[in-house]
Tab-separated table of C-alpha atoms and ligand atoms in Angstrom:
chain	number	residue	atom	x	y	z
A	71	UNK	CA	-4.851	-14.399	7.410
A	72	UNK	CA	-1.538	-14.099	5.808
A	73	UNK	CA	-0.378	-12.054	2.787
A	74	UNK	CA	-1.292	-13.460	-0.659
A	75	UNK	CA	0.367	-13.121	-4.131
A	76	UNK	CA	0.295	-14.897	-7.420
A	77	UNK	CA	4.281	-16.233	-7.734
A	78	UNK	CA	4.131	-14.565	-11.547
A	79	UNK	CA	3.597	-11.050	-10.012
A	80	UNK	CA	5.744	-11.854	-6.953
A	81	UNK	CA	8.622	-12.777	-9.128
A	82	UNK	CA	8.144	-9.092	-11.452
A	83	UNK	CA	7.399	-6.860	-8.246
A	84	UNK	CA	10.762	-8.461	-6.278
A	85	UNK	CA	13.253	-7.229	-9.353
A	86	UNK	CA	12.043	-3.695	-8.180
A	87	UNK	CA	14.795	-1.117	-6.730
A	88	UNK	CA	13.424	0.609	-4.187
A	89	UNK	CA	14.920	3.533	-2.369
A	90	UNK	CA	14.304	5.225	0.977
A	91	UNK	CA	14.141	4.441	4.251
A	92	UNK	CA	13.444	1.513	6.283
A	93	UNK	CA	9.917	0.613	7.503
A	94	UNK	CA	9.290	-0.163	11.192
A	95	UNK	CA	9.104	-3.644	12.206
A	96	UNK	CA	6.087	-5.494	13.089
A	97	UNK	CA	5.925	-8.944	14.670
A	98	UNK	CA	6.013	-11.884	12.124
A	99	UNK	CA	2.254	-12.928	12.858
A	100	UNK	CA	1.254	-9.319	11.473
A	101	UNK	CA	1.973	-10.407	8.300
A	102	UNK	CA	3.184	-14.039	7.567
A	103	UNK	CA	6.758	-14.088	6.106
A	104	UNK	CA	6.337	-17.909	3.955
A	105	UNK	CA	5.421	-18.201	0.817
A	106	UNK	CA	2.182	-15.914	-0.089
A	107	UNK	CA	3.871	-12.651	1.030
A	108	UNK	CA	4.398	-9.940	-0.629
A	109	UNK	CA	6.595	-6.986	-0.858
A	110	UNK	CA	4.925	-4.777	0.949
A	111	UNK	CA	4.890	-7.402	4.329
A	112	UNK	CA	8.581	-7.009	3.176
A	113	UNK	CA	8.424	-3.418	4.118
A	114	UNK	CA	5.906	-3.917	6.931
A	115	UNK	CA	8.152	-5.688	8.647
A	116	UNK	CA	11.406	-3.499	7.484
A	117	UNK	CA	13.007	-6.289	5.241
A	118	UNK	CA	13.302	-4.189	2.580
A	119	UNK	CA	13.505	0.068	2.925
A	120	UNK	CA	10.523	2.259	1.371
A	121	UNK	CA	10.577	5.776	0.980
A	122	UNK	CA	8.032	6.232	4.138
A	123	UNK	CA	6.352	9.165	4.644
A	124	UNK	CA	3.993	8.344	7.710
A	125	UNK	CA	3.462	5.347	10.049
A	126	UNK	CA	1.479	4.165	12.970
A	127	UNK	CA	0.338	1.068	14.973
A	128	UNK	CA	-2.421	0.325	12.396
A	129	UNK	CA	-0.705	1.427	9.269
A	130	UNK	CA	1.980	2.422	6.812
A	131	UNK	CA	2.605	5.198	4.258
A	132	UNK	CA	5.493	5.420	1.596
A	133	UNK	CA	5.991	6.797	-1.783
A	134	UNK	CA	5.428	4.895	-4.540
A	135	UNK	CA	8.134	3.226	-6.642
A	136	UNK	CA	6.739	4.267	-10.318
A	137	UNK	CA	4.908	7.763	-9.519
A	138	UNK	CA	2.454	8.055	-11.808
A	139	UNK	CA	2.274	11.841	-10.440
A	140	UNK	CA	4.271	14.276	-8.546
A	141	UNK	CA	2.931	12.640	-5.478
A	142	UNK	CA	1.830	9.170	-5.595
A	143	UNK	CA	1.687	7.522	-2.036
A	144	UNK	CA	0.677	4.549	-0.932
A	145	UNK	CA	-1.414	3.535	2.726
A	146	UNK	CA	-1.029	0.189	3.912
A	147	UNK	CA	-2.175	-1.903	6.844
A	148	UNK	CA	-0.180	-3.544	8.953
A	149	UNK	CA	-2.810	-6.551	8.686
A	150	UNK	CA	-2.219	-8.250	5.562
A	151	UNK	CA	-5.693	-8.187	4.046
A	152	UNK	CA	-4.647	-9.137	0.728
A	153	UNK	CA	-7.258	-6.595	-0.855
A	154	UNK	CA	-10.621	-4.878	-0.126
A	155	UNK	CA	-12.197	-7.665	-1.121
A	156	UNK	CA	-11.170	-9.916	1.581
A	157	UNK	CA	-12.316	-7.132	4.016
A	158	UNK	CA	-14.632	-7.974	6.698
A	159	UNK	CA	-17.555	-6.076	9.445
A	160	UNK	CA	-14.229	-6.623	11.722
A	161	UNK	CA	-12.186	-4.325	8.928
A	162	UNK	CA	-14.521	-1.297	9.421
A	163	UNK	CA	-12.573	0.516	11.752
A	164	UNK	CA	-9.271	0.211	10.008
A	165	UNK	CA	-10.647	0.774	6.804
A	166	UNK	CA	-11.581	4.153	7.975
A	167	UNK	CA	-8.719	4.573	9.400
A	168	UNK	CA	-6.796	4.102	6.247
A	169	UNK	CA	-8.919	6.689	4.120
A	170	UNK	CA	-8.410	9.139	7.358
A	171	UNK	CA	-4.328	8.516	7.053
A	172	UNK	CA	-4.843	8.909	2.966
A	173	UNK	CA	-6.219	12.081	4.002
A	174	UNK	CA	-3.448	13.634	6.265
A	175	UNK	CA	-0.985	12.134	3.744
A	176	UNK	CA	-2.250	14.286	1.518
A	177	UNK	CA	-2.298	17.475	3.306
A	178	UNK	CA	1.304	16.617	4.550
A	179	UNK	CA	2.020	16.401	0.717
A	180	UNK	CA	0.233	19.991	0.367
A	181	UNK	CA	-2.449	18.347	-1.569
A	182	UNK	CA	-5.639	20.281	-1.887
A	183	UNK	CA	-7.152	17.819	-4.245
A	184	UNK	CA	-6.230	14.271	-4.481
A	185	UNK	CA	-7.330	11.031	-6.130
A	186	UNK	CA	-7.541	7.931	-3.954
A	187	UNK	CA	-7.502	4.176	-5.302
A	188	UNK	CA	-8.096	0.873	-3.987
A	189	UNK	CA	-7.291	-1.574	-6.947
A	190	UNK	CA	-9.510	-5.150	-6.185
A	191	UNK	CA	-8.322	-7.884	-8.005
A	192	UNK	CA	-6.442	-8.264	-11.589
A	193	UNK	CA	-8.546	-7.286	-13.801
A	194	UNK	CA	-9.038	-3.929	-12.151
A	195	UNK	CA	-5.173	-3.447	-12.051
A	196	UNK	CA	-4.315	-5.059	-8.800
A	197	UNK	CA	-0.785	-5.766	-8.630
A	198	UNK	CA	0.380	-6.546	-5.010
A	199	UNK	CA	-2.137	-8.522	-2.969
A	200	UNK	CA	-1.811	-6.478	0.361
A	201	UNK	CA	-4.767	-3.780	0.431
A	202	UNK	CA	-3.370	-0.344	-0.448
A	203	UNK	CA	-4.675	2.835	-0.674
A	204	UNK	CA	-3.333	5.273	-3.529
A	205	UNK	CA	-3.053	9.190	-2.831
A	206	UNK	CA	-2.251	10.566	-6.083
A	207	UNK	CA	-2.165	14.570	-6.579
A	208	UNK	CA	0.019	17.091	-7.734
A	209	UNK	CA	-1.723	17.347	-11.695
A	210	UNK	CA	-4.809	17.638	-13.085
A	211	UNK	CA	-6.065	13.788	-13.394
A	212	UNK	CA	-8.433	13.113	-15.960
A	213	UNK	CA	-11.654	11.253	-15.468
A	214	UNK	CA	-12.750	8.635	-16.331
A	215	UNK	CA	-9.753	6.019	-15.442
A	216	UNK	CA	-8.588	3.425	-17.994
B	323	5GP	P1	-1.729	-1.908	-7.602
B	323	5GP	O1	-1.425	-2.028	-9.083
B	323	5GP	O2	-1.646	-3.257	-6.928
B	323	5GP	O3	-2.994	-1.180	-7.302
B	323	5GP	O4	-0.590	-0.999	-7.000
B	323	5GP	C1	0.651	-1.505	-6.600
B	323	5GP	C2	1.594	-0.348	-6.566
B	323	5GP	O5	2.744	-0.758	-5.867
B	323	5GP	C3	2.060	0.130	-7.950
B	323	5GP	O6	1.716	1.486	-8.123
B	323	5GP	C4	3.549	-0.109	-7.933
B	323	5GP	O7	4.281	0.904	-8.591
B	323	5GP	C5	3.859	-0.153	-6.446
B	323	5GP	N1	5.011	-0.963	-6.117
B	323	5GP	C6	5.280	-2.228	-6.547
B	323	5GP	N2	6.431	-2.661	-6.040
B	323	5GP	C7	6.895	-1.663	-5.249
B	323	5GP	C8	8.061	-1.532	-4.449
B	323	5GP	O8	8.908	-2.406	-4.353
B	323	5GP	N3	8.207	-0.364	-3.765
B	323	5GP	C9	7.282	0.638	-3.848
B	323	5GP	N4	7.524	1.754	-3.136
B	323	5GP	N5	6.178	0.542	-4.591
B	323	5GP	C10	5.990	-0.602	-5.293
Protein backbone atom coordinates (compact mmCIF):
# COMPACT_ATOMS: atom_id res chain seq x y z
CA UNK A 1 0.00 0.00 0.00
CA UNK A 2 1.71 3.23 -0.53
CA UNK A 3 1.96 6.34 1.69
CA UNK A 4 -1.12 8.62 1.77
CA UNK A 5 -1.53 12.40 2.43
CA UNK A 6 -4.10 15.05 1.83
CA UNK A 7 -2.03 17.65 -0.76
CA UNK A 8 -3.29 20.63 1.85
CA UNK A 9 -1.24 19.04 4.71
CA UNK A 10 1.49 17.82 2.32
CA UNK A 11 2.01 21.27 1.04
CA UNK A 12 2.22 22.84 5.13
CA UNK A 13 4.38 19.77 6.47
CA UNK A 14 7.04 20.16 3.23
CA UNK A 15 7.85 24.09 4.25
CA UNK A 16 9.24 22.39 7.49
CA UNK A 17 13.18 22.79 8.31
CA UNK A 18 14.30 19.91 9.63
CA UNK A 19 17.69 19.27 11.13
CA UNK A 20 19.75 16.18 11.90
CA UNK A 21 20.93 13.43 10.34
CA UNK A 22 20.09 11.41 7.45
CA UNK A 23 17.75 8.37 7.64
CA UNK A 24 18.81 5.02 6.14
CA UNK A 25 17.56 4.13 2.86
CA UNK A 26 14.96 1.67 2.11
CA UNK A 27 14.03 0.33 -1.32
CA UNK A 28 11.40 2.48 -3.22
CA UNK A 29 8.58 -0.29 -2.93
CA UNK A 30 8.86 0.21 1.02
CA UNK A 31 7.24 3.21 0.69
CA UNK A 32 6.03 4.56 -2.76
CA UNK A 33 7.83 7.83 -3.74
CA UNK A 34 4.62 9.38 -6.33
CA UNK A 35 2.23 11.39 -5.36
CA UNK A 36 0.52 10.21 -1.86
CA UNK A 37 3.84 10.25 0.06
CA UNK A 38 4.65 11.87 2.72
CA UNK A 39 7.51 13.31 4.56
CA UNK A 40 8.27 10.84 6.63
CA UNK A 41 8.73 8.11 3.37
CA UNK A 42 10.98 11.19 2.65
CA UNK A 43 13.05 10.29 5.61
CA UNK A 44 12.44 6.55 5.32
CA UNK A 45 14.09 6.48 2.42
CA UNK A 46 16.87 9.30 3.46
CA UNK A 47 15.56 12.09 1.03
CA UNK A 48 15.41 14.40 3.52
CA UNK A 49 17.74 14.19 7.10
CA UNK A 50 15.83 13.68 10.60
CA UNK A 51 17.33 13.99 13.79
CA UNK A 52 17.33 9.94 14.26
CA UNK A 53 17.76 8.51 17.33
CA UNK A 54 17.24 4.66 16.63
CA UNK A 55 16.64 2.48 13.52
CA UNK A 56 16.15 -1.03 12.40
CA UNK A 57 14.89 -3.29 9.53
CA UNK A 58 11.24 -2.80 10.65
CA UNK A 59 11.40 0.73 11.86
CA UNK A 60 12.54 4.28 12.42
CA UNK A 61 13.00 6.68 15.36
CA UNK A 62 13.82 10.53 15.22
CA UNK A 63 13.11 13.55 17.21
CA UNK A 64 10.40 15.48 16.52
CA UNK A 65 10.48 18.78 14.63
CA UNK A 66 8.10 20.94 17.12
CA UNK A 67 8.84 19.18 20.66
CA UNK A 68 6.04 19.61 22.49
CA UNK A 69 8.40 18.35 25.51
CA UNK A 70 11.95 17.95 26.37
CA UNK A 71 11.78 14.69 24.56
CA UNK A 72 9.29 14.18 21.95
CA UNK A 73 10.22 11.23 19.54
CA UNK A 74 8.66 9.78 16.99
CA UNK A 75 8.54 5.60 15.84
CA UNK A 76 7.85 4.90 12.41
CA UNK A 77 7.53 1.88 10.17
CA UNK A 78 9.27 1.35 7.37
CA UNK A 79 5.82 0.06 5.79
CA UNK A 80 3.85 2.96 4.95
CA UNK A 81 0.61 2.17 6.75
CA UNK A 82 -0.78 5.48 6.46
CA UNK A 83 -2.27 5.21 10.13
CA UNK A 84 -3.50 2.64 12.71
CA UNK A 85 -6.46 2.56 11.13
CA UNK A 86 -5.40 0.99 7.99
CA UNK A 87 -3.67 -1.69 10.19
CA UNK A 88 -4.36 -5.21 9.55
CA UNK A 89 -4.17 -9.16 11.55
CA UNK A 90 -0.87 -9.07 9.17
CA UNK A 91 0.25 -5.63 11.22
CA UNK A 92 0.26 -7.43 14.63
CA UNK A 93 3.70 -8.21 14.83
CA UNK A 94 5.04 -4.86 13.81
CA UNK A 95 2.68 -3.07 15.73
CA UNK A 96 4.20 -4.60 18.73
CA UNK A 97 7.19 -4.09 17.62
CA UNK A 98 6.74 -0.41 17.37
CA UNK A 99 5.35 0.05 21.06
CA UNK A 100 8.52 -2.31 22.11
CA UNK A 101 11.01 0.33 20.11
CA UNK A 102 8.74 3.34 21.81
CA UNK A 103 9.77 1.66 24.83
CA UNK A 104 13.65 1.42 24.51
CA UNK A 105 13.43 4.93 22.97
CA UNK A 106 12.40 5.97 25.98
CA UNK A 107 14.78 4.45 28.30
CA UNK A 108 17.60 5.55 25.83
CA UNK A 109 16.06 9.09 26.46
CA UNK A 110 16.29 8.29 30.40
CA UNK A 111 12.60 8.31 30.51
CA UNK A 112 11.05 6.69 33.51
CA UNK A 113 7.60 7.75 32.58
CA UNK A 114 6.47 8.52 29.17
CA UNK A 115 3.31 9.25 27.20
CA UNK A 116 2.80 7.40 23.93
CA UNK A 117 0.37 8.56 20.98
CA UNK A 118 -0.94 7.18 17.92
CA UNK A 119 -3.03 10.08 16.30
CA UNK A 120 -5.92 8.21 13.77
CA UNK A 121 -7.29 10.41 11.43
CA UNK A 122 -7.94 14.42 11.40
CA UNK A 123 -10.12 14.98 13.68
CA UNK A 124 -8.05 13.31 16.36
CA UNK A 125 -4.99 15.48 15.30
CA UNK A 126 -3.48 13.36 12.63
CA UNK A 127 -1.19 15.29 10.63
CA UNK A 128 1.13 13.05 8.47
CA UNK A 129 -0.57 9.94 7.10
CA UNK A 130 2.33 7.40 7.84
CA UNK A 131 1.51 5.59 11.31
CA UNK A 132 3.69 7.08 14.06
CA UNK A 133 4.13 6.47 17.42
CA UNK A 134 4.79 9.54 19.87
CA UNK A 135 7.20 9.09 23.02
CA UNK A 136 6.77 12.18 24.86
CA UNK A 137 8.46 12.59 28.50
CA UNK A 138 10.63 14.77 30.22
CA UNK A 139 7.48 16.97 32.23
CA UNK A 140 4.69 16.29 34.04
CA UNK A 141 1.81 15.85 31.21
CA UNK A 142 -1.52 16.56 32.24
CA UNK A 143 -4.46 14.30 31.67
CA UNK A 144 -6.92 14.40 30.02
CA UNK A 145 -5.55 15.45 26.33
CA UNK A 146 -7.24 18.24 24.33
P1 LIG B 1 0.48 13.87 14.09
O1 LIG B 1 -0.11 15.25 14.29
O2 LIG B 1 0.25 13.38 12.68
O3 LIG B 1 0.07 12.87 15.13
O4 LIG B 1 2.03 14.03 14.30
C1 LIG B 1 2.89 14.44 13.27
C2 LIG B 1 4.13 14.95 13.92
O5 LIG B 1 5.12 15.05 12.93
C3 LIG B 1 3.99 16.34 14.56
O6 LIG B 1 4.29 16.26 15.93
C4 LIG B 1 4.95 17.19 13.78
O7 LIG B 1 5.62 18.14 14.59
C5 LIG B 1 5.91 16.17 13.21
N1 LIG B 1 6.53 16.58 11.96
C6 LIG B 1 5.91 17.10 10.87
N2 LIG B 1 6.79 17.37 9.91
C7 LIG B 1 8.00 16.99 10.39
C8 LIG B 1 9.30 17.02 9.84
O8 LIG B 1 9.55 17.44 8.72
N3 LIG B 1 10.31 16.53 10.62
C9 LIG B 1 10.07 16.05 11.87
N4 LIG B 1 11.14 15.60 12.56
N5 LIG B 1 8.86 16.01 12.42
C10 LIG B 1 7.82 16.48 11.68
Amino acid sequence: MPCREPLRQRASICNQTVHGFHAPAVPSSDCDSMAGDTIFGQMLRGEIPCDEVYRDERCLAFRDIQPQAPVHVLVIPRKPLESLRAADSTDSELLGHLLLVAARVAKQEGLDDFRTVINSGLEAGQTVFHLHVHVIGGRPLAWPPG
